[in-house]
Amino acid sequence: MAGDGLDALNAKRAKNARKKPSTSSSQNASGDGGQDSGSSGTQQDRVRRQPPRPLHRKAEPAPAAAEPQQAPVAEEKPPPAPEPARPAAPPAPGPAPVTEPPPSAPSGRTAEAPPAPPRPEPEPAPAAAEPQQAPVAEEKPPPAPEPARPASEPSVTGAELARHMASAAPAPAAEGAPQWDQYTPPPVPEGFPRAENVLLQRFIDREPLNASVPEPLQIAHRLQLLKVVSRINHIPQGDLVTVALDWWLRGGKPTTSDIDPPWNSYTGPGTPGDVPHAEDVLQQRFINRETLKASVPKPLELNHRLTTYKVLNRLHKVPVGDVVAVAMDRWLRIMGF
């Protein structure tokens, strides 16, 4: 479009150039001008007669050749792993499809008749669902009967327990009793408190007392039996041990008369015959032992008095547990357990 506009402009200028010389020549002929004016007129005519210079067209740059576009390279993906072949399901039984013969072309016609539309095949009747069998429950063997558990001690009444203990044979006399009877308990100063009076107080400072006693004496079991029969389960075991040791260290008598109430009322039917005496058990060389733990009142100084008992009777090689075992066994027998 720019080229067409330049061509039209050049043609218009050339047309105007042709018209101007005729007018200039007529003016020169009619006028009286001199040589200067004539020369100047000729020069102007020459300038006017020169054809206009055509405007140069700017060379349009040649369109750059389009670079060939490279096709996108598709990424190579690894071939998918072949799926395991699944067993083909057996076709459901049904009626065989009916095949019809193709229609014959009528005589005298060259064009073939359009084929008849296929008939819809009858859908096979759904197979009857097989009745599901109820899952057969596995027969489990009957659980083994649990062994009968012995009744706990608290469930046994005191009367039944007393009758059972009374039916047991009485314990024979101890053969080693004379040896322990000759020992002298330490003297008790005047005004020294008794265990029964100290245990009546509400707040008591206590100290531990641990002794290793022979297991055949069943001291812990007999103490628990006394609590159940006498219905004093709220009383700790340490209080019973305190009363027994204080009674023994005071040179207790073989009766409950030397024990203040209500402790002298906690009696039973008697000690079973299968419980040996402490004096006889301590004569054996090898003895199975159990620990008797108790928290005793500190004002009674039971640990110190037991040590004094050993020193006073020159029982340096006898452990404290043996003295505690004899004291507890004798007190439990007096109480009937």
Coordinates of C-alpha atoms in Angstrom, one line a residue:
M1 CA 0.0 0.0 0.0
A2 CA 2.9 2.4 0.7
G3 CA 4.2 1.8 -2.9
D4 CA 0.9 2.7 -4.5
G5 CA 0.8 6.0 -2.6
L6 CA 4.3 7.0 -3.9
D7 CA 3.4 6.2 -7.5
A8 CA 0.3 8.4 -7.3
L9 CA 2.4 11.3 -5.9
N10 CA 5.1 11.0 -8.6
A11 CA 2.4 11.0 -11.3
K12 CA 0.8 14.1 -9.9
R13 CA 4.1 16.0 -9.8
A14 CA 5.0 15.1 -13.4
K15 CA 1.6 16.4 -14.5
N16 CA 2.2 19.8 -12.8
A17 CA 5.7 20.0 -14.3
R18 CA 4.2 19.8 -17.9
K19 CA 1.8 22.7 -17.3
K20 CA 4.4 25.2 -15.9
P21 CA 6.7 25.7 -19.0
S22 CA 3.8 26.9 -21.3
T23 CA 2.9 29.6 -18.8
S24 CA 6.5 30.8 -18.4
S25 CA 7.1 31.1 -22.2
S26 CA 4.0 33.2 -22.7
Q27 CA 5.1 35.5 -20.0
N28 CA 8.5 36.0 -21.6
A29 CA 7.0 36.8 -25.1
S30 CA 4.5 39.4 -23.9
G31 CA 6.7 41.2 -21.6
D32 CA 9.5 43.8 -22.3
G33 CA 12.0 42.2 -20.1
G34 CA 15.8 42.7 -20.6
Q35 CA 18.5 40.3 -20.8
D36 CA 18.7 39.9 -17.0
S37 CA 15.1 39.1 -16.8
G38 CA 15.2 36.7 -19.8
S39 CA 18.2 34.9 -18.4
S40 CA 16.6 34.5 -15.1
G41 CA 13.5 33.2 -16.8
T42 CA 15.3 30.6 -18.7
Q43 CA 17.0 29.4 -15.6
Q44 CA 13.6 29.1 -13.8
D45 CA 12.3 27.3 -16.8
R46 CA 15.1 24.9 -16.7
V47 CA 14.6 24.2 -13.1
R48 CA 10.9 23.8 -13.6
R49 CA 11.4 21.6 -16.7
Q50 CA 13.4 19.1 -14.8
P51 CA 11.3 16.2 -13.9
P52 CA 10.7 15.6 -10.2
R53 CA 12.9 13.0 -8.7
P54 CA 11.0 9.9 -7.7
L55 CA 10.9 9.2 -4.0
H56 CA 13.0 6.2 -3.2
R57 CA 11.2 3.4 -1.6
K58 CA 12.7 2.0 1.4
A59 CA 13.8 -1.4 0.9
E60 CA 11.6 -3.6 3.0
P61 CA 13.6 -6.2 4.7
A62 CA 13.0 -9.6 3.4
P63 CA 11.0 -11.7 5.9
A64 CA 13.2 -14.0 7.8
A65 CA 12.8 -17.6 6.9
A66 CA 10.7 -19.3 9.6
E67 CA 12.8 -21.7 11.5
P68 CA 11.4 -25.2 11.2
Q69 CA 9.7 -26.1 14.4
Q70 CA 11.0 -29.3 16.0
A71 CA 8.3 -31.7 16.9
P72 CA 8.2 -32.3 20.7
V73 CA 10.0 -35.5 21.6
A74 CA 7.7 -37.8 23.4
E75 CA 9.1 -39.2 26.6
E76 CA 9.7 -42.9 26.4
K77 CA 7.7 -44.6 29.1
P78 CA 8.6 -48.1 30.2
P79 CA 6.1 -50.6 28.9
P80 CA 3.5 -51.5 31.5
A81 CA 4.0 -54.8 33.2
P82 CA 1.7 -57.5 31.8
E83 CA -1.2 -58.2 34.1
P84 CA -1.5 -61.8 35.2
A85 CA -4.0 -63.7 33.0
R86 CA -7.2 -64.1 34.8
P87 CA -9.1 -67.3 34.3
A88 CA -12.0 -66.8 31.9
A89 CA -15.3 -67.3 33.6
P90 CA -17.4 -70.1 32.1
P91 CA -20.3 -68.8 30.1
A92 CA -23.6 -69.0 31.7
P93 CA -25.8 -71.8 30.2
G94 CA -28.6 -70.4 28.0
P95 CA -30.5 -71.2 24.8
A96 CA -28.5 -71.3 21.6
P97 CA -29.0 -68.3 19.3
V98 CA -31.4 -68.9 16.4
T99 CA -29.7 -68.3 13.0
E100 CA -32.0 -67.3 10.1
P101 CA -31.0 -67.9 6.5
P102 CA -30.3 -64.8 4.4
P103 CA -33.2 -63.6 2.4
S104 CA -33.1 -64.6 -1.3
A105 CA -33.1 -61.9 -3.9
P106 CA -36.4 -61.7 -6.0
S107 CA -36.2 -62.8 -9.7
G108 CA -35.9 -60.0 -12.3
R109 CA -34.3 -57.5 -10.1
T110 CA -30.6 -56.7 -10.1
A111 CA -30.5 -54.5 -7.0
E112 CA -30.2 -56.3 -3.7
A113 CA -32.9 -55.8 -1.2
P114 CA -31.7 -54.2 2.1
P115 CA -31.0 -56.7 4.8
A116 CA -33.7 -57.2 7.3
P117 CA -32.9 -55.8 10.8
P118 CA -31.5 -58.4 13.1
R119 CA -33.8 -59.7 15.7
P120 CA -32.9 -59.1 19.3
E121 CA -31.6 -62.2 20.8
P122 CA -33.5 -63.3 23.9
E123 CA -31.6 -62.6 27.0
P124 CA -30.7 -65.7 28.9
A125 CA -32.7 -66.3 32.0
P126 CA -30.7 -65.5 35.2
A127 CA -29.5 -68.6 36.8
A128 CA -31.2 -69.4 40.0
A129 CA -29.1 -68.4 43.0
E130 CA -27.8 -71.4 44.9
P131 CA -29.0 -71.5 48.4
Q132 CA -26.3 -70.3 50.8
Q133 CA -25.5 -72.8 53.4
A134 CA -25.4 -71.5 56.9
P135 CA -21.9 -71.5 58.3
V136 CA -21.4 -74.5 60.5
A137 CA -20.2 -73.4 63.9
E138 CA -17.1 -75.1 65.1
E139 CA -17.7 -77.3 68.0
K140 CA -15.6 -76.1 70.8
P141 CA -14.7 -78.5 73.6
P142 CA -16.5 -77.8 76.8
P143 CA -14.3 -75.7 79.2
A144 CA -12.5 -77.7 81.8
P145 CA -14.1 -77.2 85.2
E146 CA -12.1 -74.8 87.4
P147 CA -10.7 -76.3 90.5
A148 CA -12.5 -75.4 93.6
R149 CA -10.9 -72.5 95.3
P150 CA -10.6 -72.7 99.0
A151 CA -12.7 -70.2 100.8
S152 CA -10.8 -67.1 102.1
E153 CA -10.2 -66.9 105.7
P154 CA -12.5 -63.8 106.3
S155 CA -15.5 -65.7 104.9
V156 CA -15.2 -68.4 107.6
T157 CA -17.1 -67.6 110.7
G158 CA -15.4 -67.6 114.1
A159 CA -17.7 -70.3 115.5
E160 CA -16.9 -72.8 112.6
L161 CA -13.2 -72.1 112.9
A162 CA -13.3 -72.6 116.7
R163 CA -15.1 -76.0 116.3
H164 CA -12.6 -77.1 113.7
M165 CA -9.7 -76.3 116.0
A166 CA -11.3 -77.9 119.0
S167 CA -11.7 -81.2 117.0
A168 CA -7.9 -81.3 116.4
A169 CA -5.7 -83.3 118.6
P170 CA -4.0 -81.3 121.4
A171 CA -0.3 -80.5 121.0
P172 CA 2.1 -82.6 123.0
A173 CA 4.4 -81.1 125.6
A174 CA 7.6 -79.5 124.4
E175 CA 10.8 -81.4 125.1
G176 CA 13.0 -78.4 125.1
A177 CA 10.8 -76.2 127.2
P178 CA 12.9 -76.6 130.4
Q179 CA 15.9 -75.1 128.7
W180 CA 14.0 -71.8 127.9
D181 CA 12.3 -71.8 131.3
Q182 CA 15.6 -71.3 133.1
Y183 CA 16.3 -68.1 131.3
T184 CA 15.6 -64.9 133.3
P185 CA 13.8 -61.9 131.6
P186 CA 15.4 -58.5 132.1
P187 CA 14.2 -56.4 135.0
V188 CA 11.5 -53.8 134.3
P189 CA 11.9 -50.5 136.1
E190 CA 9.0 -49.0 138.0
G191 CA 6.6 -46.9 136.1
F192 CA 7.6 -48.5 132.8
P193 CA 4.5 -48.5 130.5
R194 CA 2.7 -51.7 129.6
A195 CA 1.9 -52.5 126.0
E196 CA -1.9 -52.5 126.7
N197 CA -1.7 -48.9 128.0
V198 CA 0.5 -47.6 125.2
L199 CA -1.7 -49.1 122.5
L200 CA -4.7 -47.1 123.9
Q201 CA -3.0 -43.8 122.8
R202 CA -4.0 -42.2 119.6
F203 CA -0.6 -41.0 118.3
I204 CA 2.3 -43.4 118.9
D205 CA 5.9 -43.2 117.7
R206 CA 6.8 -46.6 116.2
E207 CA 9.9 -48.5 115.1
P208 CA 10.3 -51.5 112.9
L209 CA 10.9 -55.0 114.3
N210 CA 11.9 -57.7 111.8
A211 CA 12.6 -61.3 112.9
S212 CA 13.3 -64.5 111.0
V213 CA 11.1 -67.2 112.6
P214 CA 10.9 -70.9 111.8
E215 CA 8.3 -71.5 109.1
P216 CA 6.8 -74.7 110.6
L217 CA 5.5 -72.6 113.5
Q218 CA 3.0 -70.8 111.2
I219 CA 3.2 -67.6 113.4
A220 CA 1.9 -65.3 110.7
H221 CA -1.0 -67.6 109.9
R222 CA -1.9 -68.1 113.5
L223 CA -2.0 -64.3 114.1
Q224 CA -4.3 -63.9 111.1
L225 CA -6.5 -66.7 112.5
L226 CA -6.7 -64.9 115.8
K227 CA -7.9 -61.7 114.1
V228 CA -10.6 -63.6 112.1
V229 CA -12.0 -65.6 115.0
S230 CA -12.0 -62.6 117.4
R231 CA -13.3 -60.3 114.7
I232 CA -10.5 -57.7 115.1
N233 CA -9.4 -57.3 111.5
H234 CA -9.0 -53.6 112.0
I235 CA -6.2 -54.2 114.5
P236 CA -2.8 -54.3 112.8
Q237 CA -0.6 -57.3 113.2
G238 CA 2.1 -55.2 114.9
D239 CA -0.1 -54.5 117.9
L240 CA -0.6 -58.3 118.6
V241 CA 3.2 -58.8 118.3
T242 CA 3.7 -55.9 120.7
V243 CA 1.4 -57.4 123.4
A244 CA 3.0 -60.9 123.0
L245 CA 6.6 -59.7 123.3
D246 CA 5.9 -57.3 126.2
W247 CA 4.1 -60.2 128.0
W248 CA 7.2 -62.5 127.4
L249 CA 9.8 -59.9 128.5
R250 CA 7.9 -59.3 131.8
G251 CA 8.2 -62.9 132.7
G252 CA 4.6 -63.7 131.7
K253 CA 2.6 -66.4 133.4
P254 CA 1.2 -69.4 131.4
T255 CA -2.3 -67.9 131.8
T256 CA -4.2 -64.9 130.4
S257 CA -4.5 -63.4 133.9
D258 CA -1.3 -61.4 133.3
I259 CA -2.8 -59.7 130.2
D260 CA -5.0 -56.6 130.6
P261 CA -8.4 -56.4 128.8
P262 CA -9.6 -56.4 126.1
W263 CA -6.5 -58.3 124.9
N264 CA -7.1 -61.2 127.2
S265 CA -10.6 -61.9 125.7
Y266 CA -9.3 -62.7 122.2
T267 CA -9.0 -66.5 122.9
G268 CA -9.6 -69.5 120.8
P269 CA -10.4 -73.2 121.2
G270 CA -6.8 -74.4 121.3
T271 CA -3.6 -74.9 119.3
P272 CA -3.9 -77.6 116.6
G273 CA -1.8 -80.7 117.2
D274 CA 0.1 -80.4 113.9
V275 CA 1.9 -77.2 115.0
P276 CA 5.2 -78.1 116.7
H277 CA 6.6 -76.3 119.7
A278 CA 9.1 -73.6 119.1
E279 CA 11.6 -75.2 121.5
D280 CA 11.6 -78.4 119.6
V281 CA 11.9 -76.8 116.1
L282 CA 14.9 -74.8 117.3
Q283 CA 16.7 -78.0 118.1
Q284 CA 16.9 -78.9 114.4
R285 CA 20.0 -78.1 112.4
F286 CA 18.3 -76.9 109.2
I287 CA 15.2 -74.8 109.5
N288 CA 13.1 -73.1 106.9
R289 CA 12.4 -69.6 108.0
E290 CA 10.0 -66.7 107.2
T291 CA 10.2 -63.0 108.0
L292 CA 7.9 -61.6 110.6
K293 CA 7.6 -57.8 110.1
A294 CA 5.9 -55.6 112.7
S295 CA 5.7 -51.9 113.6
V296 CA 5.9 -51.7 117.4
P297 CA 5.6 -48.7 119.7
K298 CA 8.9 -47.0 120.3
P299 CA 8.3 -46.2 124.0
L300 CA 8.3 -49.9 124.9
E301 CA 11.9 -50.3 123.6
L302 CA 11.3 -53.9 122.5
N303 CA 14.4 -54.1 120.3
H304 CA 16.6 -53.0 123.2
R305 CA 14.9 -55.3 125.7
L306 CA 15.4 -58.3 123.4
T307 CA 19.1 -57.6 123.1
T308 CA 19.3 -57.2 126.9
Y309 CA 17.6 -60.6 127.2
K310 CA 20.3 -62.2 125.1
V311 CA 23.1 -60.6 126.9
L312 CA 21.7 -61.3 130.4
N313 CA 21.3 -65.0 129.6
R314 CA 24.5 -65.2 127.6
L315 CA 22.8 -66.2 124.4
H316 CA 25.4 -64.5 122.1
K317 CA 25.1 -67.1 119.3
V318 CA 21.3 -67.3 119.4
P319 CA 19.6 -64.9 116.9
V320 CA 16.9 -62.5 118.0
G321 CA 14.5 -64.4 115.7
D322 CA 14.7 -67.5 118.0
V323 CA 13.8 -65.5 121.1
V324 CA 10.9 -63.9 119.2
A325 CA 9.7 -67.3 117.9
V326 CA 9.6 -68.8 121.4
A327 CA 7.8 -65.7 122.8
M328 CA 5.2 -65.7 120.0
D329 CA 4.6 -69.4 120.1
R330 CA 4.0 -69.4 123.8
W331 CA 1.7 -66.4 123.8
L332 CA -0.4 -67.9 120.9
R333 CA -0.8 -71.2 122.8
I334 CA -2.0 -69.3 125.9
M335 CA -4.5 -67.5 123.7
G336 CA -5.7 -70.8 122.2
F337 CA -4.2 -70.5 118.7

